[in-house]
C-alpha atoms as a printed R data frame, in Angstrom:
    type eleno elety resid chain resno      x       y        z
1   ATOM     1    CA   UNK     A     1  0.000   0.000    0.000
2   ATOM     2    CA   UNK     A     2  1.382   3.012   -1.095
3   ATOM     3    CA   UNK     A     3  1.296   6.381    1.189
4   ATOM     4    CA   UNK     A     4 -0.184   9.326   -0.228
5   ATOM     5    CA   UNK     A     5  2.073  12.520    0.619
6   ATOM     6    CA   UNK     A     6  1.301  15.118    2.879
7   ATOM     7    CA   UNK     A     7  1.133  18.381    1.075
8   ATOM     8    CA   UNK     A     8  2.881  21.178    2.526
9   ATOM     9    CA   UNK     A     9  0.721  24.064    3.080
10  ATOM    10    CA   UNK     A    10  1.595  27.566    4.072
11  ATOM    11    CA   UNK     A    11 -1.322  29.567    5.816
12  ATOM    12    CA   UNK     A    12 -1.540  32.749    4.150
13  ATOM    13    CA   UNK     A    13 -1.346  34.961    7.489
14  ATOM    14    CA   UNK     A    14  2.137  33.374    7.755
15  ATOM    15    CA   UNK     A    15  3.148  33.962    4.535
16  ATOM    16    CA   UNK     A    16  1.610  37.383    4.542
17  ATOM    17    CA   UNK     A    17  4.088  38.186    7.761
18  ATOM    18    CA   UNK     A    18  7.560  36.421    5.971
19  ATOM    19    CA   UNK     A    19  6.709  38.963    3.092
20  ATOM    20    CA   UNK     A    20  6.675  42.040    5.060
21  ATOM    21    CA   UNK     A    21  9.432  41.056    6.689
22  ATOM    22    CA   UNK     A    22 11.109  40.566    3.472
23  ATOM    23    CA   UNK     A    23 10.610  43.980    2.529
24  ATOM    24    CA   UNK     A    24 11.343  45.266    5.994
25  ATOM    25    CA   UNK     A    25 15.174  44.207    5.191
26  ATOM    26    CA   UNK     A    26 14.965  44.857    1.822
27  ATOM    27    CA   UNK     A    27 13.953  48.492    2.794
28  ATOM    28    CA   UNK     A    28 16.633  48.642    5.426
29  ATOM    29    CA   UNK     A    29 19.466  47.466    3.558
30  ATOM    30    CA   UNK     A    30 18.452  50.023    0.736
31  ATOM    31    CA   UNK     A    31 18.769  52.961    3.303
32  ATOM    32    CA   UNK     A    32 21.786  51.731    4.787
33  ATOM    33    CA   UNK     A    33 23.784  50.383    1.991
34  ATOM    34    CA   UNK     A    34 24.214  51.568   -1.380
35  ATOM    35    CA   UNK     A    35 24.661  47.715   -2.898
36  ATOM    36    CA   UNK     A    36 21.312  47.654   -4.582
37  ATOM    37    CA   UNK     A    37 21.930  51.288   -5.893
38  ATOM    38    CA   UNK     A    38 25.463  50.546   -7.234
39  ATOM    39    CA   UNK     A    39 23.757  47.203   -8.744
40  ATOM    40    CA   UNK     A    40 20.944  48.522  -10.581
41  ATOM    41    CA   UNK     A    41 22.798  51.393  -11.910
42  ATOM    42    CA   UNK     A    42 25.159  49.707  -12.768
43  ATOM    43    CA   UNK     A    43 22.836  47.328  -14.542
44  ATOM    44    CA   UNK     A    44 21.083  50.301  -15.918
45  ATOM    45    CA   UNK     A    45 24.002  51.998  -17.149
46  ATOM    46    CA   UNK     A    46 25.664  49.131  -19.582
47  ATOM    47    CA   UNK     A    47 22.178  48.329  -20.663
48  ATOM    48    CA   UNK     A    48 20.293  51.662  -21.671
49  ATOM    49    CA   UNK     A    49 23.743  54.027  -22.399
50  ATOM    50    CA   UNK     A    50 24.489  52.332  -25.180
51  ATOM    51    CA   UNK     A    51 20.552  52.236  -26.362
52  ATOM    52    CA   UNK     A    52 20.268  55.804  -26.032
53  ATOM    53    CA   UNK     A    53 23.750  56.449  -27.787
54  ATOM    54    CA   UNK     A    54 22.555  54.611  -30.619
55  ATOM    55    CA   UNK     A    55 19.343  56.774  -30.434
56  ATOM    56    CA   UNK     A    56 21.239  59.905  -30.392
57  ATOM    57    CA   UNK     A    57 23.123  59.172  -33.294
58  ATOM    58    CA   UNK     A    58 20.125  58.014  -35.477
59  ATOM    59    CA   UNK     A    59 18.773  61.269  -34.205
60  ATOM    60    CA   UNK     A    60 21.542  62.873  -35.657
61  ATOM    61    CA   UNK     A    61 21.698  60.667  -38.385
62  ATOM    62    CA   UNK     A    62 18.095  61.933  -39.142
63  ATOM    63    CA   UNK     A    63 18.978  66.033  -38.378
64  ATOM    64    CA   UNK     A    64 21.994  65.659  -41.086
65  ATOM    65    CA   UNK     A    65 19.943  64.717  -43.776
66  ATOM    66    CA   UNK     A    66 16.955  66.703  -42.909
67  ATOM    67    CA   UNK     A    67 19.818  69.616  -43.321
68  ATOM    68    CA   UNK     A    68 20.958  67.889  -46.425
69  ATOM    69    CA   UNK     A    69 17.603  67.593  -48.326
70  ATOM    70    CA   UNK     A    70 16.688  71.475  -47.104
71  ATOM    71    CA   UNK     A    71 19.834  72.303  -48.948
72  ATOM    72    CA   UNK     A    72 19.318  70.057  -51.877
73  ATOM    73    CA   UNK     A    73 15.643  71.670  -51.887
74  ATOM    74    CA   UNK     A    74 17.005  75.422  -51.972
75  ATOM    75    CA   UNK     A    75 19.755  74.276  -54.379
76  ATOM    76    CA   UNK     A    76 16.966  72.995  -57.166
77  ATOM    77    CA   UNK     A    77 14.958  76.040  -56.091
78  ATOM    78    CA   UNK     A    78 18.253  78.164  -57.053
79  ATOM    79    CA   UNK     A    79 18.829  76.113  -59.940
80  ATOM    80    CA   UNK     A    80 15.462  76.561  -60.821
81  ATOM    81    CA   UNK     A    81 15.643  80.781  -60.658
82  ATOM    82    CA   UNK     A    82 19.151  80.486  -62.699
83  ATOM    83    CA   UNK     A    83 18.332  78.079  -65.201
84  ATOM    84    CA   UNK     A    84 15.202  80.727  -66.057
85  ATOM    85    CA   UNK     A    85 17.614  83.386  -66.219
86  ATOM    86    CA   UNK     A    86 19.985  81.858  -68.557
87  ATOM    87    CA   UNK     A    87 17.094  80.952  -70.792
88  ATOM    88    CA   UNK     A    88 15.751  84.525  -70.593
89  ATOM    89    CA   UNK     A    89 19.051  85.803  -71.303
90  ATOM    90    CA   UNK     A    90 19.903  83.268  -74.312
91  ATOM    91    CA   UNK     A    91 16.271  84.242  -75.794
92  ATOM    92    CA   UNK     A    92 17.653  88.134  -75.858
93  ATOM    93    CA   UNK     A    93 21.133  87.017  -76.897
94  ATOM    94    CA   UNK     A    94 19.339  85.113  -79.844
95  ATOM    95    CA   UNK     A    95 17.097  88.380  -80.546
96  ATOM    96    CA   UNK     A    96 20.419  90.237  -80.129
97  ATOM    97    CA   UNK     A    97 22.016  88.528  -82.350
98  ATOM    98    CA   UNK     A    98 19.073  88.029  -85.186
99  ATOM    99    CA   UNK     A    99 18.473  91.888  -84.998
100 ATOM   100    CA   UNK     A   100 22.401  92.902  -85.488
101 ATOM   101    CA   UNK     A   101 22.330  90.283  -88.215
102 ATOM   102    CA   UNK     A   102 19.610  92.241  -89.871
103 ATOM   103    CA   UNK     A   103 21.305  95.487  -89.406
104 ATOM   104    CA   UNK     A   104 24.545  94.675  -91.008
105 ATOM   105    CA   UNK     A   105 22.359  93.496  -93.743
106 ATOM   106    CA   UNK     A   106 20.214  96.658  -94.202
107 ATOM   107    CA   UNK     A   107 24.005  98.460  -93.443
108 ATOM   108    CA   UNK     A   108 25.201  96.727  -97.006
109 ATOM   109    CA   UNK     A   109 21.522  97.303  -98.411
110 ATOM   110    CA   UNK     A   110 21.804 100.672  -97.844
111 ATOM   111    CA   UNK     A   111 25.515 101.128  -99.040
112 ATOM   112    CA   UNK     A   112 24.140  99.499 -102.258
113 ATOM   113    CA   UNK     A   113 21.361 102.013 -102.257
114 ATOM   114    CA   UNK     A   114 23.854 104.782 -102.180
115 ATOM   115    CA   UNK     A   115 26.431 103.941 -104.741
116 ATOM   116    CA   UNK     A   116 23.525 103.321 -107.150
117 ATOM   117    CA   UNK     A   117 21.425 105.995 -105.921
118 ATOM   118    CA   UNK     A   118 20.501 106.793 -109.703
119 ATOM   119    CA   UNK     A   119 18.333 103.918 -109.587
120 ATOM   120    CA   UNK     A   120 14.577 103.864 -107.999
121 ATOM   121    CA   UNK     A   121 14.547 100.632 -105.677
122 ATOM   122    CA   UNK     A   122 12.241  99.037 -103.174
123 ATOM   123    CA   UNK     A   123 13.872  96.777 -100.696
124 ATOM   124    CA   UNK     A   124 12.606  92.969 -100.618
125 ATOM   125    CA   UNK     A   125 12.895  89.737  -98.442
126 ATOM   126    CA   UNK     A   126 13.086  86.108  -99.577
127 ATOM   127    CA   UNK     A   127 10.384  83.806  -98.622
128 ATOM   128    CA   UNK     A   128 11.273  80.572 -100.787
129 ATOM   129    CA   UNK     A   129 14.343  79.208 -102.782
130 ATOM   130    CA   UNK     A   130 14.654  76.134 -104.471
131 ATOM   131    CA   UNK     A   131 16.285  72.799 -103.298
132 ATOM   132    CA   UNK     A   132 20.198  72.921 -103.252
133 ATOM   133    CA   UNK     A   133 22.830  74.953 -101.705
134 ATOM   134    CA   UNK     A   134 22.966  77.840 -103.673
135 ATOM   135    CA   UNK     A   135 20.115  80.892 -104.284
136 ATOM   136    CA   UNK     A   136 19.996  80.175 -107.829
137 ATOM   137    CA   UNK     A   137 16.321  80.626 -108.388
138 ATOM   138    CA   UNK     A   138 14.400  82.461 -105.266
139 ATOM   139    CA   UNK     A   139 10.939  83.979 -104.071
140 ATOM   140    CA   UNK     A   140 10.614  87.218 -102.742
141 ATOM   141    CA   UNK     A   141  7.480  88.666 -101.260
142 ATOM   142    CA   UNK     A   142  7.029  91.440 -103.099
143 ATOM   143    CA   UNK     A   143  4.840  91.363 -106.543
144 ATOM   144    CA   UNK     A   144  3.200  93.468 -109.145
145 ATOM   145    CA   UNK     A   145  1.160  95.712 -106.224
146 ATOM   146    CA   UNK     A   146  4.512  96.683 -105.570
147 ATOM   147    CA   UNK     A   147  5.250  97.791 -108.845
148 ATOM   148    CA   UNK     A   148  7.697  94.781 -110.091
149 ATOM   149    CA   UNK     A   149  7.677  93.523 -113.493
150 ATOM   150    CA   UNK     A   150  9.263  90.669 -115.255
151 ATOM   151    CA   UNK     A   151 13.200  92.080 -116.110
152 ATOM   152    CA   UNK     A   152 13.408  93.712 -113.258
153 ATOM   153    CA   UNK     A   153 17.197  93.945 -111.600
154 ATOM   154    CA   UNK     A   154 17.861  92.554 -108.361
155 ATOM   155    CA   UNK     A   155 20.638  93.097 -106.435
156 ATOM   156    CA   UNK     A   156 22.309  92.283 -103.098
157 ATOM   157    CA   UNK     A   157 26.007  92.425 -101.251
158 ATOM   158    CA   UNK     A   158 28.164  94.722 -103.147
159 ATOM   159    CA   UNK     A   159 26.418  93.970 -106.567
160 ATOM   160    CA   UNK     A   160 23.824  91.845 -108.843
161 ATOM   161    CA   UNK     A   161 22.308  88.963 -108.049
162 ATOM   162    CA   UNK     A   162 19.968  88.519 -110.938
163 ATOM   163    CA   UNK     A   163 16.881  89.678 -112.724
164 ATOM   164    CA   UNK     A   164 12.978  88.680 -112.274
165 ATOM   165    CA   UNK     A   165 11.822  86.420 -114.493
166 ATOM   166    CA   UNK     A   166  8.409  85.698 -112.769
167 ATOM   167    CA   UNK     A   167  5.976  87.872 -111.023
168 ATOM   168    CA   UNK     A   168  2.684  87.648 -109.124
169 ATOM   169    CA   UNK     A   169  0.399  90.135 -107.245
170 ATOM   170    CA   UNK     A   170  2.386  89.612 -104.035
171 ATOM   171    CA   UNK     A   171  5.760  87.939 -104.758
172 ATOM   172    CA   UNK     A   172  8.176  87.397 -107.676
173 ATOM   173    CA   UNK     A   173 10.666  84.642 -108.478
174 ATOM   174    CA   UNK     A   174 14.611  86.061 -109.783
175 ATOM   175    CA   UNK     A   175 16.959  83.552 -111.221
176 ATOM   176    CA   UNK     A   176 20.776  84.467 -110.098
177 ATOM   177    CA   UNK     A   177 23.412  85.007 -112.716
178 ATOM   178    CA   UNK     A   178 25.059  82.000 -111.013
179 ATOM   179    CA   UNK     A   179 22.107  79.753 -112.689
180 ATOM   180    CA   UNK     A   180 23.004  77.306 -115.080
181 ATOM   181    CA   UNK     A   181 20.331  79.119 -117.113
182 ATOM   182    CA   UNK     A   182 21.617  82.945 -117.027
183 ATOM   183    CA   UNK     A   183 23.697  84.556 -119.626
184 ATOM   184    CA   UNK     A   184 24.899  88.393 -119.066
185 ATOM   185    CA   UNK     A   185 26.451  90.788 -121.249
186 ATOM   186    CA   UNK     A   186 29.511  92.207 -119.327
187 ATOM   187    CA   UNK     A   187 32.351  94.310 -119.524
188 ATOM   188    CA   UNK     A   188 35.247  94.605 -117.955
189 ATOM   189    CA   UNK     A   189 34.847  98.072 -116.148
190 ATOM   190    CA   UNK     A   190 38.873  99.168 -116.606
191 ATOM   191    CA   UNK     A   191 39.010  98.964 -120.399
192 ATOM   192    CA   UNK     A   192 35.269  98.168 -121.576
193 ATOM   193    CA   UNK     A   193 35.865  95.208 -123.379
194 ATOM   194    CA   UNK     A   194 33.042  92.742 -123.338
195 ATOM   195    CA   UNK     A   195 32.043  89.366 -122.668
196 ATOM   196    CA   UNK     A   196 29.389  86.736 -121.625
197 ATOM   197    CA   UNK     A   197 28.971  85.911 -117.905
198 ATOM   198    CA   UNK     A   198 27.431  82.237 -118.105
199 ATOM   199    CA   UNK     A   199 26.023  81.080 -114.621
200 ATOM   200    CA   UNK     A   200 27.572  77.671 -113.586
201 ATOM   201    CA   UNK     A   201 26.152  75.920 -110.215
202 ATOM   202    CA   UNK     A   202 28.594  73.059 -110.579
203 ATOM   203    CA   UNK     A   203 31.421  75.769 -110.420
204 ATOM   204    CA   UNK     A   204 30.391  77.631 -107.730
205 ATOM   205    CA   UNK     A   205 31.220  75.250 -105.294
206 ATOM   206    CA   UNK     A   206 34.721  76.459 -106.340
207 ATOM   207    CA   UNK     A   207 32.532  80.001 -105.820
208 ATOM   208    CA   UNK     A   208 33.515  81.221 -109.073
209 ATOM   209    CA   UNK     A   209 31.241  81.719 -112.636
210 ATOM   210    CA   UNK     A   210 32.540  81.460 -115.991
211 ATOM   211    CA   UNK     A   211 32.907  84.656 -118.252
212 ATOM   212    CA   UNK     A   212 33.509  84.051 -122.512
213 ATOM   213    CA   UNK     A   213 34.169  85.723 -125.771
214 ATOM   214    CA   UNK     A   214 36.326  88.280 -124.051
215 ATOM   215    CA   UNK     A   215 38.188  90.757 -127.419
216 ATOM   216    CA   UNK     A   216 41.269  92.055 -125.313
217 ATOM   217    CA   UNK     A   217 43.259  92.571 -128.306
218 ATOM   218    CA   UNK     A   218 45.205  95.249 -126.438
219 ATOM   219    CA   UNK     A   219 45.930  92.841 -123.937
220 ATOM   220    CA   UNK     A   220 45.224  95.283 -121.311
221 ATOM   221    CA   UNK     A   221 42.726  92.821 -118.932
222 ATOM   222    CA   UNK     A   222 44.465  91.219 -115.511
223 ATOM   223    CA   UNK     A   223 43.269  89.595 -113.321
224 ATOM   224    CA   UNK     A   224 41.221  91.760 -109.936
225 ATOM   225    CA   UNK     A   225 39.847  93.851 -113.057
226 ATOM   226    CA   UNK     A   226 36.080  94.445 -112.016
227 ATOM   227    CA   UNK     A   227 33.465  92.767 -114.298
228 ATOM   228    CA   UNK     A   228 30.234  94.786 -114.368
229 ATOM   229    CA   UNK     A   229 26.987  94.683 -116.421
230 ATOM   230    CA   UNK     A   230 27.759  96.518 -120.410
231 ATOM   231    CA   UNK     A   231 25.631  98.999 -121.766
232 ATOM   232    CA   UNK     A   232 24.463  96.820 -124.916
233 ATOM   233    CA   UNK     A   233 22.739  94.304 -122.229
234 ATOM   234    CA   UNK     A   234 18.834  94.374 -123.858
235 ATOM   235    CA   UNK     A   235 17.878  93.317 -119.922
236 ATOM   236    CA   UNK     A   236 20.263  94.150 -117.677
237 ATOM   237    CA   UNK     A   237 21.127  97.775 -116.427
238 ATOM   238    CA   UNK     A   238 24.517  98.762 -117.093
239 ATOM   239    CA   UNK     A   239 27.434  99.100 -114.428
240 ATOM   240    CA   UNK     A   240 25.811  96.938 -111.907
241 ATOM   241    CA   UNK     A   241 28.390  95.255 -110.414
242 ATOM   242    CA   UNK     A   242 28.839  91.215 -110.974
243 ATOM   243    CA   UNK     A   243 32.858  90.193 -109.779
244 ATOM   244    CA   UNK     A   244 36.165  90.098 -110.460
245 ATOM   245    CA   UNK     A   245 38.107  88.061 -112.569
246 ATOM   246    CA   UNK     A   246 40.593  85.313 -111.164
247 ATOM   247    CA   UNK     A   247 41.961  83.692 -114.134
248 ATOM   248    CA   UNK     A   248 42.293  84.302 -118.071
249 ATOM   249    CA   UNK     A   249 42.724  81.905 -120.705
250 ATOM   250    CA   UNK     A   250 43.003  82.217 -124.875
251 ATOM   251    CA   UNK     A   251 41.090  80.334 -126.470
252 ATOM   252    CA   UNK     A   252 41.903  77.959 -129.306
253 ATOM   253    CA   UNK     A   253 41.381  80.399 -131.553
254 ATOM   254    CA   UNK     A   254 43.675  83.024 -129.845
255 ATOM   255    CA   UNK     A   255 41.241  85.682 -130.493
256 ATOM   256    CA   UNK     A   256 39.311  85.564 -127.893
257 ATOM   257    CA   UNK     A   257 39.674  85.306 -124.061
258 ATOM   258    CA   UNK     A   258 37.504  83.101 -121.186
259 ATOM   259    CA   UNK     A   259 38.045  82.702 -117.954
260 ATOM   260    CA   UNK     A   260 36.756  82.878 -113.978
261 ATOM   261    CA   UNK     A   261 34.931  84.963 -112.295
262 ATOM   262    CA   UNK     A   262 34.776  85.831 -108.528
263 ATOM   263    CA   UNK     A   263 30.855  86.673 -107.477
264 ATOM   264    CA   UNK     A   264 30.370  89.456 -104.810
265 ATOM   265    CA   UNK     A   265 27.223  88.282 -103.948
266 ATOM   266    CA   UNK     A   266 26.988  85.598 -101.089
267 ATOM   267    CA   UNK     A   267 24.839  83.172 -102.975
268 ATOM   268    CA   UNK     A   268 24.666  80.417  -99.907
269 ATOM   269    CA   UNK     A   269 23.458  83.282  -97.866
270 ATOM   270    CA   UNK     A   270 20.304  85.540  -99.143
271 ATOM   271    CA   UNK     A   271 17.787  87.617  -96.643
272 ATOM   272    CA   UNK     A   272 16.744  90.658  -98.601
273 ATOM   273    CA   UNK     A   273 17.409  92.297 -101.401
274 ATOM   274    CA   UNK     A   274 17.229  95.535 -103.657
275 ATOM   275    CA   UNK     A   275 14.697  95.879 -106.848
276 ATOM   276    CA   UNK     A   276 15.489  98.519 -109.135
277 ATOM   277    CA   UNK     A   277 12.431  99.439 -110.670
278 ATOM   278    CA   UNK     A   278 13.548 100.936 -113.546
279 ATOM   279    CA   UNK     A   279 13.731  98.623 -116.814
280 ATOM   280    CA   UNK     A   280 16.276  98.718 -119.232
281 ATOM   281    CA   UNK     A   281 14.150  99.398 -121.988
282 ATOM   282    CA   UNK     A   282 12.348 102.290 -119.838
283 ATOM   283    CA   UNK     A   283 15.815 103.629 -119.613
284 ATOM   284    CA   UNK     A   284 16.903 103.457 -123.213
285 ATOM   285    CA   UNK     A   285 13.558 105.015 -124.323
286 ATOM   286    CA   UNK     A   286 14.459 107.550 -121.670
């Protein structure tokens, strides 16, 4: 037969006195002693220094690049105010530029005005030109309600760029001595003799035009002699300026001369340009 156990038992009025006088010591070694002071702060220190050091320096952590992205924010803002500026200022530089463009160009205009102020003109811009490099054939916007006709002279730079060979109510098309399709009676301007400019696009990449049946029996033509329109020209007025010459050959014949002419017209570059409105024929009848 097995004996059950007795199970000890603690009446709660006696454990209810061991506990206060549990805390009795407790309390009196607290006041008397610093041991559980030292303890627990001790404790307290190696556990919750390092916790709040790593606190602080996440909090700093945190500051810095709250700092950084204020910075980064008034940076773009700056950015932001400069970037404007520099486009303002490249929009006026553009204008700047565009308008003193245009003045040197009315400057040359006006020049040309002035050294054939003989001549009634009325000033012109280009609106179209045909494919290629060169302004061989060209619109302008200016037409028969501006008084243009068909052989009209048009001119440019320091001399003649051709003559208008179309015309409508509001615009007129020239074709350049430089086309393949334009033949001018010319003179040299130092001794009169004449020739035939013949437009050549091919050549002007070389940016030179071919001049022909030149009679300089007297042998008196170099070349930097100026080559201008001749008087016996049934469309073209005379003395308008076309180039100089660059080279001289005789031909086979040895009686008459050809060569190469130097344009002083910018034909790659054409804005506006001069119409003399007086015709050749109106002249001669004149």
């Amino acid at each position: 037969m097995k004996h059950k156990r007795t199970k000890f038992t603690l009446q709660s009025k006696y454990l209810l006195l061991i506990l206060t006088g549990l805390c009795i010591i407790l309390m009196a070694v607290t006041f008397t002693t610093d041991l559980f002071t030292g303890v627990v702060a001790d404790i307290s220190g190696r556990v919750t220094v390092p916790f709040q050091r790593g606190i602080s320096q996440v909090g700093r952590f945190l500051s810095d690049r709250s700092d950084d992205l204020a910075q980064i924010r008034d940076l773009q803002a700056q950015n932001k105010a400069l970037q404007e500026q520099i486009d303002q200022l490249t929009i006026e530089n553009n204008t700047l530029t565009q308008e003193k463009y245009e003045l040197n160009n009315l400057r040359t205009l006006y020049q040309l005005d002035q050294e054939y102020e003989d001549y009634e003109k009325i000033g012109a811009r280009v609106i179209g030109k045909d494919t290629g490099n060169w302004f061989n054939t060209f619109i302008i916007d200016k037409g028969t309600d501006d008084g243009l006709a068909v052989n009209m002279n048009v001119m440019a730079g320091s001399g003649l760029v051709g003559i208008i060979t179309e015309v409508g109510h509001n615009w007129a098309r020239v074709t350049a001595v430089i086309d393949d399709t334009s033949n001018v009676s010319a003179m040299v301007l130092a001794t009169g003799d004449n020739m035939i400019v013949s437009g050549d696009l091919e050549l002007m990449e070389e940016n030179r035009i071919r001049f022909s049946k030149l009679i300089d029996s007297a042998g008196k033509v170099r070349e930097g002699d100026k080559v201008v329109t001749s008087n016996i020209s049934d469309r073209y007025l005379p003395g308008l300026l076309i180039g100089y010459i660059t080279s001289i050959d005789s031909d086979p014949s040895n009686l008459t001369h050809s060569g190469y002419i130097t344009p002083v017209v910018d034909f790659e570059h054409m804005d506006e340009v001069l119409v003399i409105l007086d015709l050749k024929q109106q002249i001669e009848d004149e």
